[in-house]
Amino acid sequence: MHNTKPKPNAKAQIIRGVTYIYQEFSYRVSGEKNPRHRRRYLGKMVDGTFVPNAKFLLLSSEEQAQTGLTFQHAAAKSPHAKRGRRPASETSTRLFHGATYLFGHLAERLGITSDLKRVFPYTWKKILSLAWFLILEDHNVISRFSKWGKTHAHPYGKDITSPRSSELFGTITEDGIQQFFSCQIKRRLEKEYLAYDCTSISTYSQALSFARRGKNKEHDQLEQINLALVFGYKSMLPVCYRILPGNITDVVTVKKTIRDLVAMGIGSVNLVMDRGFYSEENITALYKQHYRFIIAAKKSLKRVKAAIDRIHDTLVSFEHYHEGQDIYYASELLKWEIKGTDAEGKEITQAHRRMYLHLYYDDRRALDARRTQHKKVLKLKRELEQGEQKTAHEQLYAKYFTIKKTPKRGMSVTIRTEVLEEEAKYYGYFSLMSNLVKDPIDALIVYRAKDVVEKAFGNLKERLALRRPGVNTHANLQGKIFIQYIALIILSQIQRTMREQKLYQSYTLYTLLDELDVIEYFTHAGRRGHWGEVTKKQAKLFQAFEVPSPVHIK
């Protein structure tokens, strides 16, 4: 054991023409008279600016404060710091800036820039630059940033090579991510419905700690990680996310997500979830946390089946039809039991809570389901009659057919029509449970808006290049997904504005970004920069986003 005492002020040392910044520690070793010293290098000086290394960025805020370093302090200590007024530009450049100009204004308005500066004070410009690249260069890997950065204006203004981007990913810690979520939540989470869903992301890497074999819609044989995303229904913007092991099922994630939301300061929330998250334990947990929710319920549940049986013969009628949603509907009030244990560990009912069960019937879905059922049963019947039985279908044979074998007539296969009718009885129905929304049509409208999460997953996987992460450590995965998440916020805001301003009538997302991206910004050595031409069409696009045009159009 030895006592380590850092000296608070950082020092500078020139090694081979490079000024390195370090912090000196002194400590004593038992049996030695004089103290020993060691150094912790914190970064270097580049053009009079302190550039922190990974060790500095991984320090706590208190430890960083102990070094006495800020950008201004470091510049003052550097023997290479330039004095006097610098020219407006040291080189002549011609850069595309229209789209990134829009992104910058949106990031300022949503508080993204301010929150990144607060949480990641030394790397926020790099984070934004990589996010801008991901939005504009869809399907492109981050290693292609160098080429893009030479032709576009962006916050960092310099190249970010592949090794440097990997280093950046590693400095984005879980603590920093959670701080950013908390900052954003305080800005825009009031009386908001939160849609919650999960998706799987396949990976070739064998080194990711969360990579596991699990079920995914693409049916590939790769290991995967799961990504849970919380999305605002009213704001149409992502709120937060969680990275999960690939073998974790949806239903298991809810209670942990509830705890995370509480930790981020979300004391009261309205959650909208798919049926994959339904379990009695999850519903009880939501009640105990006083969270309000809308959740899809499985038709196989006893209480849902019983409700369908009660309204089956009366639902398809004029008074139960809603023209706007083109559906038949009904609703009833249930009591949800909150169970616990007594002093002896015996299960008891502690309380009852109000719950609305909303039922819906779509006759077209019922017809499609019945047609699918008939095709499946006929295929199974042919397998039996042609002697091509499959072991995996044994239970289905027993369910749908009466099979008899005689020496003279051979196999006789008779369809059990009563089984088909009982099964078809519940076709076309689906249900929602809610402790918040009493009106079934209001609940349906909110639930159907949940597809914003599916669209967000599509943006992350396709446009923002998350289908295959391409990283080999959990720290780098965490950092890369965070930068993609920043891009997703801006992209979601753009898509929301395009819907509200009816811009999709004239543009796709791609053509709109291309229209703005061609606006140029020029700089000349020793002179202030200036904008290139901005057309009336481009100025109207900026106006639609409530962003001032960089050039005044008469």
Short mmCIF file of N, CA, C and O in Angstrom, two decimals, residues 212-334:
data_model
loop_
_atom_site.label_atom_id
_atom_site.label_comp_id
_atom_site.label_asym_id
_atom_site.label_seq_id
_atom_site.Cartn_x
_atom_site.Cartn_y
_atom_site.Cartn_z
N ARG A 212 -25.46 -12.64 -28.46
CA ARG A 212 -26.00 -13.96 -28.11
C ARG A 212 -26.83 -14.47 -29.30
O ARG A 212 -27.26 -13.71 -30.16
N ARG A 213 -27.08 -15.75 -29.30
CA ARG A 213 -28.02 -16.32 -30.27
C ARG A 213 -29.44 -16.05 -29.78
O ARG A 213 -29.76 -16.27 -28.62
N GLY A 214 -30.27 -15.57 -30.68
CA GLY A 214 -31.66 -15.29 -30.32
C GLY A 214 -32.53 -15.30 -31.55
O GLY A 214 -32.07 -15.58 -32.66
N LYS A 215 -33.82 -15.02 -31.37
CA LYS A 215 -34.75 -15.00 -32.50
C LYS A 215 -34.74 -13.62 -33.15
O LYS A 215 -34.77 -12.60 -32.47
N ASN A 216 -34.69 -13.58 -34.49
CA ASN A 216 -34.81 -12.32 -35.19
C ASN A 216 -35.61 -12.51 -36.47
O ASN A 216 -35.75 -13.62 -36.98
N LYS A 217 -36.15 -11.42 -36.98
CA LYS A 217 -37.05 -11.47 -38.14
C LYS A 217 -36.33 -11.86 -39.42
O LYS A 217 -36.96 -12.30 -40.38
N GLU A 218 -35.01 -11.66 -39.46
CA GLU A 218 -34.27 -11.97 -40.68
C GLU A 218 -33.86 -13.43 -40.75
O GLU A 218 -33.37 -13.90 -41.77
N HIS A 219 -34.03 -14.17 -39.65
CA HIS A 219 -33.74 -15.60 -39.59
C HIS A 219 -32.30 -15.93 -40.01
O HIS A 219 -32.05 -16.98 -40.61
N ASP A 220 -31.36 -15.02 -39.73
CA ASP A 220 -29.98 -15.36 -40.04
C ASP A 220 -29.37 -16.14 -38.88
O ASP A 220 -29.95 -16.26 -37.81
N GLN A 221 -28.20 -16.69 -39.11
CA GLN A 221 -27.57 -17.56 -38.12
C GLN A 221 -26.50 -16.83 -37.31
O GLN A 221 -25.71 -17.45 -36.62
N LEU A 222 -26.46 -15.49 -37.42
CA LEU A 222 -25.47 -14.72 -36.69
C LEU A 222 -25.91 -14.49 -35.26
O LEU A 222 -27.10 -14.53 -34.93
N GLU A 223 -24.91 -14.22 -34.40
CA GLU A 223 -25.26 -13.78 -33.06
C GLU A 223 -25.80 -12.35 -33.14
O GLU A 223 -25.60 -11.65 -34.14
N GLN A 224 -26.50 -11.92 -32.10
CA GLN A 224 -27.15 -10.62 -32.16
C GLN A 224 -27.11 -9.93 -30.82
O GLN A 224 -26.89 -10.54 -29.78
N ILE A 225 -27.32 -8.63 -30.87
CA ILE A 225 -27.61 -7.84 -29.68
C ILE A 225 -29.02 -7.29 -29.87
O ILE A 225 -29.53 -7.22 -30.99
N ASN A 226 -29.67 -6.93 -28.78
CA ASN A 226 -31.00 -6.32 -28.85
C ASN A 226 -30.92 -4.85 -28.47
O ASN A 226 -30.13 -4.47 -27.60
N LEU A 227 -31.71 -4.05 -29.14
CA LEU A 227 -31.76 -2.62 -28.85
C LEU A 227 -33.19 -2.25 -28.51
O LEU A 227 -34.11 -2.46 -29.31
N ALA A 228 -33.39 -1.73 -27.30
CA ALA A 228 -34.71 -1.27 -26.86
C ALA A 228 -34.75 0.25 -27.01
O ALA A 228 -33.84 0.95 -26.56
N LEU A 229 -35.80 0.76 -27.65
CA LEU A 229 -35.90 2.19 -27.94
C LEU A 229 -37.20 2.75 -27.39
O LEU A 229 -38.26 2.15 -27.56
N VAL A 230 -37.10 3.89 -26.71
CA VAL A 230 -38.27 4.62 -26.21
C VAL A 230 -38.46 5.86 -27.08
O VAL A 230 -37.52 6.63 -27.28
N PHE A 231 -39.68 6.02 -27.61
CA PHE A 231 -39.94 7.07 -28.59
C PHE A 231 -41.17 7.88 -28.19
O PHE A 231 -42.16 7.32 -27.73
N GLY A 232 -41.09 9.18 -28.34
CA GLY A 232 -42.19 10.06 -27.97
C GLY A 232 -43.28 10.09 -29.03
O GLY A 232 -42.98 10.30 -30.21
N TYR A 233 -44.54 9.91 -28.61
CA TYR A 233 -45.67 9.89 -29.55
C TYR A 233 -46.00 11.30 -30.04
O TYR A 233 -46.25 11.51 -31.23
N LYS A 234 -45.97 12.28 -29.16
CA LYS A 234 -46.32 13.65 -29.55
C LYS A 234 -45.14 14.36 -30.21
O LYS A 234 -45.29 15.01 -31.25
N SER A 235 -43.96 14.25 -29.62
CA SER A 235 -42.78 14.92 -30.17
C SER A 235 -42.27 14.22 -31.42
O SER A 235 -41.57 14.82 -32.23
N MET A 236 -42.61 12.91 -31.57
CA MET A 236 -42.10 12.08 -32.66
C MET A 236 -40.58 12.01 -32.66
O MET A 236 -39.93 11.87 -33.70
N LEU A 237 -40.00 12.09 -31.44
CA LEU A 237 -38.54 12.05 -31.29
C LEU A 237 -38.15 10.94 -30.32
O LEU A 237 -38.90 10.65 -29.38
N PRO A 238 -37.00 10.33 -30.53
CA PRO A 238 -36.53 9.31 -29.58
C PRO A 238 -36.19 9.93 -28.24
O PRO A 238 -35.72 11.07 -28.17
N VAL A 239 -36.42 9.18 -27.17
CA VAL A 239 -36.20 9.66 -25.80
C VAL A 239 -34.95 9.03 -25.19
O VAL A 239 -34.14 9.70 -24.57
N CYS A 240 -34.80 7.72 -25.35
CA CYS A 240 -33.63 7.02 -24.83
C CYS A 240 -33.62 5.62 -25.41
O CYS A 240 -34.55 5.21 -26.11
N TYR A 241 -32.54 4.89 -25.14
CA TYR A 241 -32.44 3.51 -25.62
C TYR A 241 -31.63 2.69 -24.63
O TYR A 241 -30.97 3.24 -23.74
N ARG A 242 -31.68 1.38 -24.79
CA ARG A 242 -30.87 0.47 -23.99
C ARG A 242 -30.33 -0.63 -24.89
O ARG A 242 -31.03 -1.12 -25.78
N ILE A 243 -29.07 -1.02 -24.66
CA ILE A 243 -28.47 -2.15 -25.35
C ILE A 243 -28.64 -3.38 -24.47
O ILE A 243 -28.31 -3.34 -23.28
N LEU A 244 -29.14 -4.48 -25.05
CA LEU A 244 -29.47 -5.67 -24.28
C LEU A 244 -28.80 -6.89 -24.90
O LEU A 244 -28.53 -6.93 -26.10
N PRO A 245 -28.54 -7.94 -24.08
CA PRO A 245 -28.05 -9.20 -24.65
C PRO A 245 -29.02 -9.75 -25.67
O PRO A 245 -30.24 -9.58 -25.57
N GLY A 246 -28.48 -10.43 -26.68
CA GLY A 246 -29.29 -10.90 -27.79
C GLY A 246 -30.29 -11.98 -27.45
O GLY A 246 -31.22 -12.23 -28.22
N ASN A 247 -30.13 -12.64 -26.31
CA ASN A 247 -31.06 -13.71 -25.95
C ASN A 247 -32.13 -13.26 -24.96
O ASN A 247 -32.89 -14.07 -24.45
N ILE A 248 -32.20 -11.96 -24.68
CA ILE A 248 -33.21 -11.43 -23.77
C ILE A 248 -34.51 -11.23 -24.54
O ILE A 248 -34.54 -10.57 -25.57
N THR A 249 -35.60 -11.79 -24.05
CA THR A 249 -36.89 -11.63 -24.69
C THR A 249 -37.51 -10.28 -24.33
O THR A 249 -37.16 -9.68 -23.31
N ASP A 250 -38.44 -9.83 -25.17
CA ASP A 250 -39.06 -8.51 -24.96
C ASP A 250 -39.68 -8.38 -23.58
O ASP A 250 -39.54 -7.36 -22.90
N VAL A 251 -40.40 -9.42 -23.14
CA VAL A 251 -41.17 -9.33 -21.91
C VAL A 251 -40.28 -9.12 -20.69
O VAL A 251 -40.68 -8.50 -19.71
N VAL A 252 -39.03 -9.59 -20.76
CA VAL A 252 -38.12 -9.49 -19.62
C VAL A 252 -37.61 -8.06 -19.44
O VAL A 252 -37.22 -7.66 -18.34
N THR A 253 -37.64 -7.25 -20.50
CA THR A 253 -36.98 -5.94 -20.46
C THR A 253 -37.79 -4.86 -19.76
O THR A 253 -37.24 -3.83 -19.39
N VAL A 254 -39.09 -5.07 -19.57
CA VAL A 254 -39.96 -3.97 -19.14
C VAL A 254 -39.61 -3.45 -17.75
O VAL A 254 -39.45 -2.25 -17.54
N LYS A 255 -39.47 -4.35 -16.77
CA LYS A 255 -39.22 -3.90 -15.39
C LYS A 255 -37.91 -3.13 -15.30
O LYS A 255 -37.81 -2.13 -14.59
N LYS A 256 -36.87 -3.60 -16.01
CA LYS A 256 -35.59 -2.89 -15.99
C LYS A 256 -35.72 -1.52 -16.65
O LYS A 256 -35.16 -0.53 -16.18
N THR A 257 -36.48 -1.46 -17.73
CA THR A 257 -36.69 -0.18 -18.40
C THR A 257 -37.43 0.80 -17.50
O THR A 257 -37.12 2.00 -17.47
N ILE A 258 -38.40 0.31 -16.74
CA ILE A 258 -39.12 1.16 -15.79
C ILE A 258 -38.15 1.77 -14.79
O ILE A 258 -38.19 2.97 -14.49
N ARG A 259 -37.25 0.94 -14.25
CA ARG A 259 -36.26 1.45 -13.28
C ARG A 259 -35.36 2.50 -13.93
O ARG A 259 -35.01 3.52 -13.32
N ASP A 260 -34.96 2.26 -15.20
CA ASP A 260 -34.10 3.22 -15.90
C ASP A 260 -34.82 4.55 -16.10
O ASP A 260 -34.22 5.63 -15.93
N LEU A 261 -36.10 4.51 -16.45
CA LEU A 261 -36.86 5.74 -16.66
C LEU A 261 -36.98 6.54 -15.37
O LEU A 261 -36.87 7.77 -15.37
N VAL A 262 -37.21 5.83 -14.27
CA VAL A 262 -37.28 6.50 -12.96
C VAL A 262 -35.94 7.16 -12.64
O VAL A 262 -35.88 8.31 -12.18
N ALA A 263 -34.83 6.45 -12.90
CA ALA A 263 -33.50 6.98 -12.60
C ALA A 263 -33.19 8.22 -13.43
O ALA A 263 -32.45 9.10 -12.99
N MET A 264 -33.78 8.32 -14.62
CA MET A 264 -33.55 9.48 -15.48
C MET A 264 -34.51 10.63 -15.19
O MET A 264 -34.53 11.63 -15.88
N GLY A 265 -35.32 10.46 -14.16
CA GLY A 265 -36.20 11.55 -13.75
C GLY A 265 -37.58 11.51 -14.35
O GLY A 265 -38.32 12.49 -14.26
N ILE A 266 -37.96 10.39 -14.96
CA ILE A 266 -39.31 10.28 -15.52
C ILE A 266 -40.19 9.66 -14.46
O ILE A 266 -40.29 8.44 -14.33
N GLY A 267 -40.82 10.48 -13.65
CA GLY A 267 -41.62 9.97 -12.55
C GLY A 267 -43.00 9.53 -12.95
O GLY A 267 -43.59 8.65 -12.35
N SER A 268 -43.55 10.15 -13.99
CA SER A 268 -44.90 9.79 -14.46
C SER A 268 -44.86 9.72 -15.97
O SER A 268 -44.40 10.65 -16.64
N VAL A 269 -45.33 8.61 -16.52
CA VAL A 269 -45.18 8.42 -17.95
C VAL A 269 -46.33 7.59 -18.48
O VAL A 269 -46.97 6.83 -17.74
N ASN A 270 -46.61 7.74 -19.78
CA ASN A 270 -47.61 6.94 -20.47
C ASN A 270 -46.89 6.05 -21.48
O ASN A 270 -46.35 6.55 -22.47
N LEU A 271 -46.87 4.75 -21.24
CA LEU A 271 -46.16 3.82 -22.11
C LEU A 271 -47.11 3.15 -23.10
O LEU A 271 -48.24 2.79 -22.74
N VAL A 272 -46.66 2.98 -24.32
CA VAL A 272 -47.42 2.27 -25.36
C VAL A 272 -46.55 1.11 -25.82
O VAL A 272 -45.44 1.31 -26.30
N MET A 273 -47.06 -0.13 -25.66
CA MET A 273 -46.25 -1.31 -25.91
C MET A 273 -47.00 -2.36 -26.71
O MET A 273 -48.22 -2.45 -26.64
N ASP A 274 -46.23 -3.17 -27.43
CA ASP A 274 -46.79 -4.27 -28.20
C ASP A 274 -47.07 -5.46 -27.30
O ASP A 274 -46.63 -5.51 -26.15
N ARG A 275 -47.75 -6.47 -27.86
CA ARG A 275 -48.15 -7.61 -27.04
C ARG A 275 -46.98 -8.47 -26.60
O ARG A 275 -47.11 -9.26 -25.66
N GLY A 276 -45.83 -8.33 -27.29
CA GLY A 276 -44.65 -9.08 -26.88
C GLY A 276 -44.16 -8.71 -25.48
O GLY A 276 -43.40 -9.47 -24.87
N PHE A 277 -44.60 -7.56 -24.96
CA PHE A 277 -44.18 -7.12 -23.63
C PHE A 277 -45.22 -7.45 -22.55
O PHE A 277 -45.01 -7.13 -21.38
N TYR A 278 -46.31 -8.09 -22.96
CA TYR A 278 -47.37 -8.37 -21.99
C TYR A 278 -47.00 -9.54 -21.08
O TYR A 278 -46.57 -10.60 -21.51
N SER A 279 -47.15 -9.32 -19.79
CA SER A 279 -47.15 -10.37 -18.77
C SER A 279 -47.83 -9.79 -17.54
O SER A 279 -47.84 -8.56 -17.35
N GLU A 280 -48.41 -10.64 -16.72
CA GLU A 280 -49.08 -10.15 -15.52
C GLU A 280 -48.08 -9.44 -14.60
O GLU A 280 -48.41 -8.44 -13.95
N GLU A 281 -46.85 -9.96 -14.56
CA GLU A 281 -45.83 -9.33 -13.71
C GLU A 281 -45.50 -7.93 -14.19
O GLU A 281 -45.35 -7.00 -13.40
N ASN A 282 -45.41 -7.74 -15.53
CA ASN A 282 -45.11 -6.41 -16.07
C ASN A 282 -46.26 -5.43 -15.81
O ASN A 282 -46.03 -4.26 -15.46
N ILE A 283 -47.49 -5.88 -15.99
CA ILE A 283 -48.64 -5.00 -15.74
C ILE A 283 -48.67 -4.57 -14.28
O ILE A 283 -48.89 -3.39 -13.96
N THR A 284 -48.44 -5.51 -13.38
CA THR A 284 -48.41 -5.18 -11.95
C THR A 284 -47.31 -4.19 -11.64
O THR A 284 -47.49 -3.26 -10.84
N ALA A 285 -46.14 -4.38 -12.26
CA ALA A 285 -45.02 -3.45 -12.04
C ALA A 285 -45.38 -2.04 -12.51
O ALA A 285 -45.03 -1.05 -11.84
N LEU A 286 -46.08 -1.93 -13.62
CA LEU A 286 -46.51 -0.61 -14.11
C LEU A 286 -47.49 0.04 -13.14
O LEU A 286 -47.40 1.24 -12.87
N TYR A 287 -48.42 -0.74 -12.60
CA TYR A 287 -49.36 -0.20 -11.62
C TYR A 287 -48.62 0.28 -10.36
O TYR A 287 -48.91 1.36 -9.83
N LYS A 288 -47.69 -0.53 -9.87
CA LYS A 288 -46.98 -0.18 -8.63
C LYS A 288 -46.15 1.08 -8.80
O LYS A 288 -45.95 1.83 -7.85
N GLN A 289 -45.66 1.32 -10.02
CA GLN A 289 -44.86 2.52 -10.28
C GLN A 289 -45.75 3.71 -10.63
O GLN A 289 -45.25 4.82 -10.86
N HIS A 290 -47.08 3.48 -10.68
CA HIS A 290 -48.06 4.50 -11.03
C HIS A 290 -47.86 4.99 -12.47
O HIS A 290 -48.13 6.15 -12.79
N TYR A 291 -47.39 4.10 -13.34
CA TYR A 291 -47.26 4.42 -14.75
C TYR A 291 -48.58 4.12 -15.46
O TYR A 291 -49.26 3.14 -15.15
N ARG A 292 -48.92 4.96 -16.41
CA ARG A 292 -50.10 4.73 -17.24
C ARG A 292 -49.67 4.08 -18.55
O ARG A 292 -48.57 4.36 -19.04
N PHE A 293 -50.52 3.25 -19.11
CA PHE A 293 -50.06 2.45 -20.24
C PHE A 293 -51.21 2.09 -21.17
O PHE A 293 -52.39 2.10 -20.81
N ILE A 294 -50.81 1.78 -22.40
CA ILE A 294 -51.66 1.11 -23.39
C ILE A 294 -50.82 -0.05 -23.91
O ILE A 294 -49.71 0.16 -24.39
N ILE A 295 -51.34 -1.27 -23.81
CA ILE A 295 -50.57 -2.43 -24.21
C ILE A 295 -51.48 -3.41 -24.95
O ILE A 295 -52.63 -3.61 -24.58
N ALA A 296 -50.97 -3.97 -26.03
CA ALA A 296 -51.73 -4.98 -26.76
C ALA A 296 -51.74 -6.28 -25.95
O ALA A 296 -50.74 -6.64 -25.34
N ALA A 297 -52.88 -6.95 -25.94
CA ALA A 297 -53.02 -8.19 -25.17
C ALA A 297 -53.27 -9.35 -26.11
O ALA A 297 -53.91 -9.20 -27.17
N LYS A 298 -52.77 -10.50 -25.75
CA LYS A 298 -52.92 -11.69 -26.58
C LYS A 298 -54.35 -12.22 -26.49
O LYS A 298 -54.96 -12.25 -25.42
N LYS A 299 -54.86 -12.72 -27.63
CA LYS A 299 -56.22 -13.28 -27.66
C LYS A 299 -56.31 -14.57 -26.85
O LYS A 299 -57.40 -14.99 -26.46
N SER A 300 -55.17 -15.21 -26.60
CA SER A 300 -55.18 -16.47 -25.86
C SER A 300 -55.43 -16.29 -24.37
O SER A 300 -55.70 -17.26 -23.66
N LEU A 301 -55.36 -15.05 -23.87
CA LEU A 301 -55.61 -14.80 -22.45
C LEU A 301 -57.06 -15.13 -22.11
O LEU A 301 -57.99 -14.80 -22.86
N LYS A 302 -57.28 -15.74 -20.95
CA LYS A 302 -58.63 -16.15 -20.55
C LYS A 302 -59.58 -14.97 -20.49
O LYS A 302 -60.73 -15.04 -20.96
N ARG A 303 -59.11 -13.85 -19.90
CA ARG A 303 -60.01 -12.70 -19.75
C ARG A 303 -60.35 -12.08 -21.10
O ARG A 303 -61.45 -11.55 -21.29
N VAL A 304 -59.43 -12.15 -22.06
CA VAL A 304 -59.70 -11.61 -23.39
C VAL A 304 -60.67 -12.53 -24.13
O VAL A 304 -61.64 -12.08 -24.76
N LYS A 305 -60.43 -13.84 -24.07
CA LYS A 305 -61.32 -14.78 -24.72
C LYS A 305 -62.75 -14.67 -24.17
O LYS A 305 -63.74 -14.69 -24.92
N ALA A 306 -62.83 -14.56 -22.86
CA ALA A 306 -64.15 -14.45 -22.24
C ALA A 306 -64.87 -13.19 -22.70
O ALA A 306 -66.09 -13.20 -22.95
N ALA A 307 -64.14 -12.09 -22.84
CA ALA A 307 -64.75 -10.84 -23.30
C ALA A 307 -65.23 -10.96 -24.74
O ALA A 307 -66.30 -10.46 -25.10
N ILE A 308 -64.41 -11.61 -25.59
CA ILE A 308 -64.82 -11.81 -26.99
C ILE A 308 -66.08 -12.67 -27.06
O ILE A 308 -67.01 -12.39 -27.83
N ASP A 309 -66.13 -13.70 -26.24
CA ASP A 309 -67.32 -14.57 -26.22
C ASP A 309 -68.57 -13.78 -25.86
O ASP A 309 -69.67 -14.05 -26.39
N ARG A 310 -68.41 -12.80 -24.96
CA ARG A 310 -69.59 -12.03 -24.51
C ARG A 310 -70.14 -11.11 -25.60
O ARG A 310 -71.33 -10.83 -25.63
N ILE A 311 -69.27 -10.61 -26.49
CA ILE A 311 -69.73 -9.63 -27.48
C ILE A 311 -69.71 -10.19 -28.91
O ILE A 311 -70.01 -9.46 -29.87
N HIS A 312 -69.38 -11.47 -29.05
CA HIS A 312 -69.18 -12.06 -30.37
C HIS A 312 -70.39 -11.89 -31.29
O HIS A 312 -70.25 -11.59 -32.48
N ASP A 313 -71.57 -12.08 -30.75
CA ASP A 313 -72.78 -12.07 -31.58
C ASP A 313 -73.36 -10.69 -31.81
O ASP A 313 -74.29 -10.53 -32.63
N THR A 314 -72.85 -9.67 -31.12
CA THR A 314 -73.44 -8.32 -31.22
C THR A 314 -72.47 -7.26 -31.73
O THR A 314 -72.89 -6.14 -32.03
N LEU A 315 -71.19 -7.59 -31.84
CA LEU A 315 -70.21 -6.56 -32.16
C LEU A 315 -70.36 -6.02 -33.57
O LEU A 315 -70.26 -4.81 -33.80
N VAL A 316 -70.57 -6.91 -34.54
CA VAL A 316 -70.68 -6.46 -35.94
C VAL A 316 -72.07 -5.87 -36.17
O VAL A 316 -73.00 -6.55 -36.63
N SER A 317 -72.20 -4.61 -35.81
CA SER A 317 -73.47 -3.90 -35.96
C SER A 317 -73.17 -2.42 -36.16
O SER A 317 -72.05 -1.95 -35.93
N PHE A 318 -74.18 -1.68 -36.60
CA PHE A 318 -74.01 -0.28 -36.96
C PHE A 318 -73.47 0.55 -35.79
O PHE A 318 -72.58 1.38 -35.95
N GLU A 319 -74.04 0.32 -34.58
CA GLU A 319 -73.65 1.16 -33.44
C GLU A 319 -72.23 0.90 -32.96
O GLU A 319 -71.66 1.70 -32.21
N HIS A 320 -71.61 -0.18 -33.40
CA HIS A 320 -70.24 -0.50 -32.98
C HIS A 320 -69.21 -0.23 -34.09
O HIS A 320 -68.04 -0.59 -33.94
N TYR A 321 -69.65 0.41 -35.17
CA TYR A 321 -68.73 0.66 -36.30
C TYR A 321 -68.18 2.07 -36.23
O TYR A 321 -68.92 3.03 -35.97
N HIS A 322 -66.86 2.22 -36.48
CA HIS A 322 -66.24 3.54 -36.54
C HIS A 322 -65.71 3.76 -37.94
O HIS A 322 -64.81 3.04 -38.40
N GLU A 323 -66.24 4.76 -38.62
CA GLU A 323 -65.89 4.98 -40.02
C GLU A 323 -64.44 5.43 -40.18
O GLU A 323 -63.72 4.98 -41.07
N GLY A 324 -63.98 6.34 -39.29
CA GLY A 324 -62.63 6.88 -39.41
C GLY A 324 -61.55 5.82 -39.34
O GLY A 324 -60.58 5.82 -40.12
N GLN A 325 -61.70 4.88 -38.40
CA GLN A 325 -60.72 3.81 -38.25
C GLN A 325 -61.14 2.56 -39.02
O GLN A 325 -60.38 1.58 -39.06
N ASP A 326 -62.34 2.57 -39.60
CA ASP A 326 -62.87 1.45 -40.40
C ASP A 326 -62.79 0.14 -39.62
O ASP A 326 -62.18 -0.84 -40.07
N ILE A 327 -63.43 0.14 -38.45
CA ILE A 327 -63.32 -1.03 -37.57
C ILE A 327 -64.53 -1.09 -36.64
O ILE A 327 -65.18 -0.07 -36.38
N TYR A 328 -64.84 -2.30 -36.16
CA TYR A 328 -65.87 -2.49 -35.13
C TYR A 328 -65.18 -2.54 -33.78
O TYR A 328 -64.08 -3.10 -33.64
N TYR A 329 -65.83 -1.98 -32.76
CA TYR A 329 -65.15 -1.86 -31.47
C TYR A 329 -66.13 -2.00 -30.31
O TYR A 329 -67.34 -1.79 -30.44
N ALA A 330 -65.58 -2.36 -29.16
CA ALA A 330 -66.34 -2.43 -27.91
C ALA A 330 -65.35 -2.29 -26.77
O ALA A 330 -64.13 -2.36 -26.97
N SER A 331 -65.87 -2.07 -25.57
CA SER A 331 -64.99 -1.86 -24.42
C SER A 331 -65.69 -2.30 -23.15
O SER A 331 -66.93 -2.26 -23.07
N GLU A 332 -64.91 -2.73 -22.18
CA GLU A 332 -65.48 -3.05 -20.87
C GLU A 332 -64.46 -2.77 -19.77
O GLU A 332 -63.25 -2.70 -20.03
N LEU A 333 -64.95 -2.58 -18.58
CA LEU A 333 -64.12 -2.25 -17.43
C LEU A 333 -63.77 -3.52 -16.66
O LEU A 333 -64.64 -4.34 -16.36
N LEU A 334 -62.47 -3.69 -16.36
CA LEU A 334 -62.00 -4.84 -15.59
C LEU A 334 -61.37 -4.36 -14.28
O LEU A 334 -61.05 -3.18 -14.12
#
